[in-house]
């Protein structure tokens, strides 16, 4: 069974950039080194996956490493409200134009201005676990293998 994100977690994730809490994405490069980036375009994609936009799919350190190291972690932190989450999953460069359109269109206007010609691509992460502290306290969600 897949991870099913609670509505409150979806809301926090989808509003993270607008509220001053950009999502942090951590992965591993092809050389085995950690890579971390802030993503203002991060958003939920259904109940069990998230996505974000990469403006330079061919030149992105994260994108070029996905075939070798597809597991990524995304972090949301709002310590003032005592809500924080770690999302873990398998990432892939999207190949569906409709998903690219959705991710771009749902991105904050400031982020859209950084790629007005829509040259980028969406990266989709199928979630395997989510842990943290939400409005109802600590929780752990895990997908069945």
PDB file of C-alpha atoms in Angstrom:
ATOM      1  CA  UNK A   1       0.000   0.000   0.000  1.00  0.00           C
ATOM      2  CA  UNK A   2       1.250   3.492  -0.845  1.00  0.00           C
ATOM      3  CA  UNK A   3       1.868   6.363   1.532  1.00  0.00           C
ATOM      4  CA  UNK A   4      -1.232   8.567   1.752  1.00  0.00           C
ATOM      5  CA  UNK A   5      -0.448  12.135   2.743  1.00  0.00           C
ATOM      6  CA  UNK A   6      -2.837  13.763   5.228  1.00  0.00           C
ATOM      7  CA  UNK A   7      -4.485  16.959   3.975  1.00  0.00           C
ATOM      8  CA  UNK A   8      -2.683  19.055   6.618  1.00  0.00           C
ATOM      9  CA  UNK A   9       0.724  17.792   5.423  1.00  0.00           C
ATOM     10  CA  UNK A  10      -0.232  18.448   1.787  1.00  0.00           C
ATOM     11  CA  UNK A  11      -1.229  21.986   2.715  1.00  0.00           C
ATOM     12  CA  UNK A  12       2.064  22.670   4.498  1.00  0.00           C
ATOM     13  CA  UNK A  13       4.084  21.207   1.628  1.00  0.00           C
ATOM     14  CA  UNK A  14       2.163  23.078  -1.087  1.00  0.00           C
ATOM     15  CA  UNK A  15       2.361  26.431   0.719  1.00  0.00           C
ATOM     16  CA  UNK A  16       5.943  26.036   1.960  1.00  0.00           C
ATOM     17  CA  UNK A  17       7.623  28.505  -0.408  1.00  0.00           C
ATOM     18  CA  UNK A  18       4.880  31.145  -0.167  1.00  0.00           C
ATOM     19  CA  UNK A  19       5.084  30.980   3.639  1.00  0.00           C
ATOM     20  CA  UNK A  20       8.883  31.276   3.727  1.00  0.00           C
ATOM     21  CA  UNK A  21       9.743  27.605   4.245  1.00  0.00           C
ATOM     22  CA  UNK A  22      11.214  26.336   0.951  1.00  0.00           C
ATOM     23  CA  UNK A  23      11.536  22.580   0.692  1.00  0.00           C
ATOM     24  CA  UNK A  24      15.082  21.217   0.987  1.00  0.00           C
ATOM     25  CA  UNK A  25      15.916  18.302  -1.326  1.00  0.00           C
ATOM     26  CA  UNK A  26      18.850  16.016  -0.503  1.00  0.00           C
ATOM     27  CA  UNK A  27      20.261  13.399  -2.840  1.00  0.00           C
ATOM     28  CA  UNK A  28      23.522  11.742  -3.823  1.00  0.00           C
ATOM     29  CA  UNK A  29      25.623  12.663  -6.872  1.00  0.00           C
ATOM     30  CA  UNK A  30      26.970  10.100  -9.349  1.00  0.00           C
ATOM     31  CA  UNK A  31      30.265  10.357  -7.423  1.00  0.00           C
ATOM     32  CA  UNK A  32      28.557   9.426  -4.142  1.00  0.00           C
ATOM     33  CA  UNK A  33      28.698  12.933  -2.683  1.00  0.00           C
ATOM     34  CA  UNK A  34      25.701  14.526  -0.956  1.00  0.00           C
ATOM     35  CA  UNK A  35      23.837  17.254  -2.823  1.00  0.00           C
ATOM     36  CA  UNK A  36      21.300  19.632  -1.283  1.00  0.00           C
ATOM     37  CA  UNK A  37      19.076  22.248  -2.899  1.00  0.00           C
ATOM     38  CA  UNK A  38      16.191  24.505  -1.927  1.00  0.00           C
ATOM     39  CA  UNK A  39      13.071  24.109  -4.066  1.00  0.00           C
ATOM     40  CA  UNK A  40      10.427  26.796  -4.294  1.00  0.00           C
ATOM     41  CA  UNK A  41       8.427  24.730  -6.789  1.00  0.00           C
ATOM     42  CA  UNK A  42       7.887  21.674  -4.571  1.00  0.00           C
ATOM     43  CA  UNK A  43       4.280  20.470  -4.462  1.00  0.00           C
ATOM     44  CA  UNK A  44       2.235  17.391  -3.828  1.00  0.00           C
ATOM     45  CA  UNK A  45       1.174  15.329  -6.812  1.00  0.00           C
ATOM     46  CA  UNK A  46      -1.750  13.229  -5.664  1.00  0.00           C
ATOM     47  CA  UNK A  47      -1.785  11.410  -2.333  1.00  0.00           C
ATOM     48  CA  UNK A  48       1.517   9.540  -2.501  1.00  0.00           C
ATOM     49  CA  UNK A  49       3.977  11.557  -4.554  1.00  0.00           C
ATOM     50  CA  UNK A  50       5.519  15.000  -4.707  1.00  0.00           C
ATOM     51  CA  UNK A  51       7.194  16.916  -7.505  1.00  0.00           C
ATOM     52  CA  UNK A  52       9.347  19.946  -8.168  1.00  0.00           C
ATOM     53  CA  UNK A  53      10.648  21.828 -11.196  1.00  0.00           C
ATOM     54  CA  UNK A  54      14.224  21.797 -12.425  1.00  0.00           C
ATOM     55  CA  UNK A  55      15.089  24.611 -14.815  1.00  0.00           C
ATOM     56  CA  UNK A  56      18.108  22.816 -16.328  1.00  0.00           C
ATOM     57  CA  UNK A  57      17.304  19.109 -16.482  1.00  0.00           C
ATOM     58  CA  UNK A  58      20.446  18.241 -18.460  1.00  0.00           C
ATOM     59  CA  UNK A  59      22.793  20.274 -16.255  1.00  0.00           C
ATOM     60  CA  UNK A  60      21.294  19.651 -12.821  1.00  0.00           C
ATOM     61  CA  UNK A  61      23.545  17.736 -10.428  1.00  0.00           C
ATOM     62  CA  UNK A  62      20.503  16.028  -8.927  1.00  0.00           C
ATOM     63  CA  UNK A  63      18.940  15.114 -12.276  1.00  0.00           C
ATOM     64  CA  UNK A  64      22.107  13.562 -13.655  1.00  0.00           C
ATOM     65  CA  UNK A  65      22.408  11.353 -10.564  1.00  0.00           C
ATOM     66  CA  UNK A  66      18.844   9.973 -10.471  1.00  0.00           C
ATOM     67  CA  UNK A  67      19.571   6.910 -12.589  1.00  0.00           C
ATOM     68  CA  UNK A  68      22.393   5.867 -10.238  1.00  0.00           C
ATOM     69  CA  UNK A  69      20.963   7.180  -6.950  1.00  0.00           C
ATOM     70  CA  UNK A  70      17.184   7.693  -7.223  1.00  0.00           C
ATOM     71  CA  UNK A  71      16.439   7.859  -3.484  1.00  0.00           C
ATOM     72  CA  UNK A  72      15.999  11.419  -2.233  1.00  0.00           C
ATOM     73  CA  UNK A  73      14.843  13.073   0.969  1.00  0.00           C
ATOM     74  CA  UNK A  74      12.789  16.262   1.075  1.00  0.00           C
ATOM     75  CA  UNK A  75      12.539  18.300   4.268  1.00  0.00           C
ATOM     76  CA  UNK A  76       9.877  20.776   5.394  1.00  0.00           C
ATOM     77  CA  UNK A  77      10.512  22.798   8.534  1.00  0.00           C
ATOM     78  CA  UNK A  78       8.300  25.311  10.291  1.00  0.00           C
ATOM     79  CA  UNK A  79       9.761  25.356  13.786  1.00  0.00           C
ATOM     80  CA  UNK A  80       7.698  28.376  14.868  1.00  0.00           C
ATOM     81  CA  UNK A  81       4.575  26.210  14.453  1.00  0.00           C
ATOM     82  CA  UNK A  82       6.374  22.994  15.539  1.00  0.00           C
ATOM     83  CA  UNK A  83       5.624  21.221  12.265  1.00  0.00           C
ATOM     84  CA  UNK A  84       8.392  19.438  10.387  1.00  0.00           C
ATOM     85  CA  UNK A  85       8.467  16.527   7.969  1.00  0.00           C
ATOM     86  CA  UNK A  86      10.951  14.278   6.191  1.00  0.00           C
ATOM     87  CA  UNK A  87       9.722  12.796   2.915  1.00  0.00           C
ATOM     88  CA  UNK A  88      11.701   9.876   1.465  1.00  0.00           C
ATOM     89  CA  UNK A  89      11.148   8.368  -1.957  1.00  0.00           C
ATOM     90  CA  UNK A  90      12.374   7.351  -5.386  1.00  0.00           C
ATOM     91  CA  UNK A  91      12.811  10.264  -7.771  1.00  0.00           C
ATOM     92  CA  UNK A  92      12.674  10.266 -11.550  1.00  0.00           C
ATOM     93  CA  UNK A  93      12.813  12.831 -14.298  1.00  0.00           C
ATOM     94  CA  UNK A  94       9.254  13.139 -15.576  1.00  0.00           C
ATOM     95  CA  UNK A  95       8.454  12.225 -19.194  1.00  0.00           C
ATOM     96  CA  UNK A  96       4.753  13.178 -19.241  1.00  0.00           C
ATOM     97  CA  UNK A  97       4.112  16.652 -20.745  1.00  0.00           C
ATOM     98  CA  UNK A  98       0.854  16.977 -18.786  1.00  0.00           C
ATOM     99  CA  UNK A  99       2.664  16.509 -15.455  1.00  0.00           C
ATOM    100  CA  UNK A 100       5.312  19.034 -16.534  1.00  0.00           C
ATOM    101  CA  UNK A 101       2.536  21.505 -17.309  1.00  0.00           C
ATOM    102  CA  UNK A 102       0.809  20.859 -13.971  1.00  0.00           C
ATOM    103  CA  UNK A 103       4.001  21.237 -11.911  1.00  0.00           C
ATOM    104  CA  UNK A 104       4.995  24.442 -13.715  1.00  0.00           C
ATOM    105  CA  UNK A 105       1.488  25.932 -13.532  1.00  0.00           C
ATOM    106  CA  UNK A 106       1.186  25.144  -9.804  1.00  0.00           C
ATOM    107  CA  UNK A 107       4.561  26.694  -9.004  1.00  0.00           C
ATOM    108  CA  UNK A 108       4.792  30.070  -7.290  1.00  0.00           C
ATOM    109  CA  UNK A 109       4.861  32.979  -9.804  1.00  0.00           C
ATOM    110  CA  UNK A 110       8.343  34.023  -8.599  1.00  0.00           C
ATOM    111  CA  UNK A 111       9.619  30.574  -9.554  1.00  0.00           C
ATOM    112  CA  UNK A 112       7.819  30.646 -12.912  1.00  0.00           C
ATOM    113  CA  UNK A 113       9.615  33.911 -13.711  1.00  0.00           C
ATOM    114  CA  UNK A 114      12.940  32.053 -13.451  1.00  0.00           C
ATOM    115  CA  UNK A 115      11.942  29.796 -16.379  1.00  0.00           C
ATOM    116  CA  UNK A 116       9.417  31.807 -18.428  1.00  0.00           C
ATOM    117  CA  UNK A 117       9.985  29.691 -21.550  1.00  0.00           C
ATOM    118  CA  UNK A 118       9.273  26.458 -19.624  1.00  0.00           C
ATOM    119  CA  UNK A 119      12.528  24.850 -20.679  1.00  0.00           C
ATOM    120  CA  UNK A 120      12.742  22.783 -17.492  1.00  0.00           C
ATOM    121  CA  UNK A 121      11.208  19.486 -16.462  1.00  0.00           C
ATOM    122  CA  UNK A 122       9.431  18.111 -13.435  1.00  0.00           C
ATOM    123  CA  UNK A 123      11.078  15.645 -11.101  1.00  0.00           C
ATOM    124  CA  UNK A 124       8.544  13.290  -9.535  1.00  0.00           C
ATOM    125  CA  UNK A 125       9.170  11.509  -6.228  1.00  0.00           C
ATOM    126  CA  UNK A 126       7.122   8.408  -5.373  1.00  0.00           C
ATOM    127  CA  UNK A 127       7.060   8.474  -1.579  1.00  0.00           C
ATOM    128  CA  UNK A 128       8.153   5.458   0.454  1.00  0.00           C
ATOM    129  CA  UNK A 129       7.933   7.110   3.870  1.00  0.00           C
ATOM    130  CA  UNK A 130       7.024  10.355   5.595  1.00  0.00           C
ATOM    131  CA  UNK A 131       7.856  11.101   9.207  1.00  0.00           C
ATOM    132  CA  UNK A 132       7.668  14.136  11.366  1.00  0.00           C
ATOM    133  CA  UNK A 133       5.504  16.215  13.603  1.00  0.00           C
ATOM    134  CA  UNK A 134       2.248  17.621  12.257  1.00  0.00           C
ATOM    135  CA  UNK A 135      -0.743  19.364  13.744  1.00  0.00           C
ATOM    136  CA  UNK A 136      -1.718  16.161  15.575  1.00  0.00           C
ATOM    137  CA  UNK A 137       1.788  15.386  16.873  1.00  0.00           C
ATOM    138  CA  UNK A 138       4.464  12.922  15.750  1.00  0.00           C
ATOM    139  CA  UNK A 139       3.703  10.425  12.980  1.00  0.00           C
ATOM    140  CA  UNK A 140       5.294   7.889  10.635  1.00  0.00           C
ATOM    141  CA  UNK A 141       3.815   6.787   7.318  1.00  0.00           C
ATOM    142  CA  UNK A 142       5.444   3.958   5.369  1.00  0.00           C
ATOM    143  CA  UNK A 143       4.589   2.289   2.088  1.00  0.00           C
ATOM    144  CA  UNK A 144       4.418  -1.478   1.956  1.00  0.00           C
ATOM    145  CA  UNK A 145       7.220  -3.032  -0.067  1.00  0.00           C
TER     146      UNK A 145
END
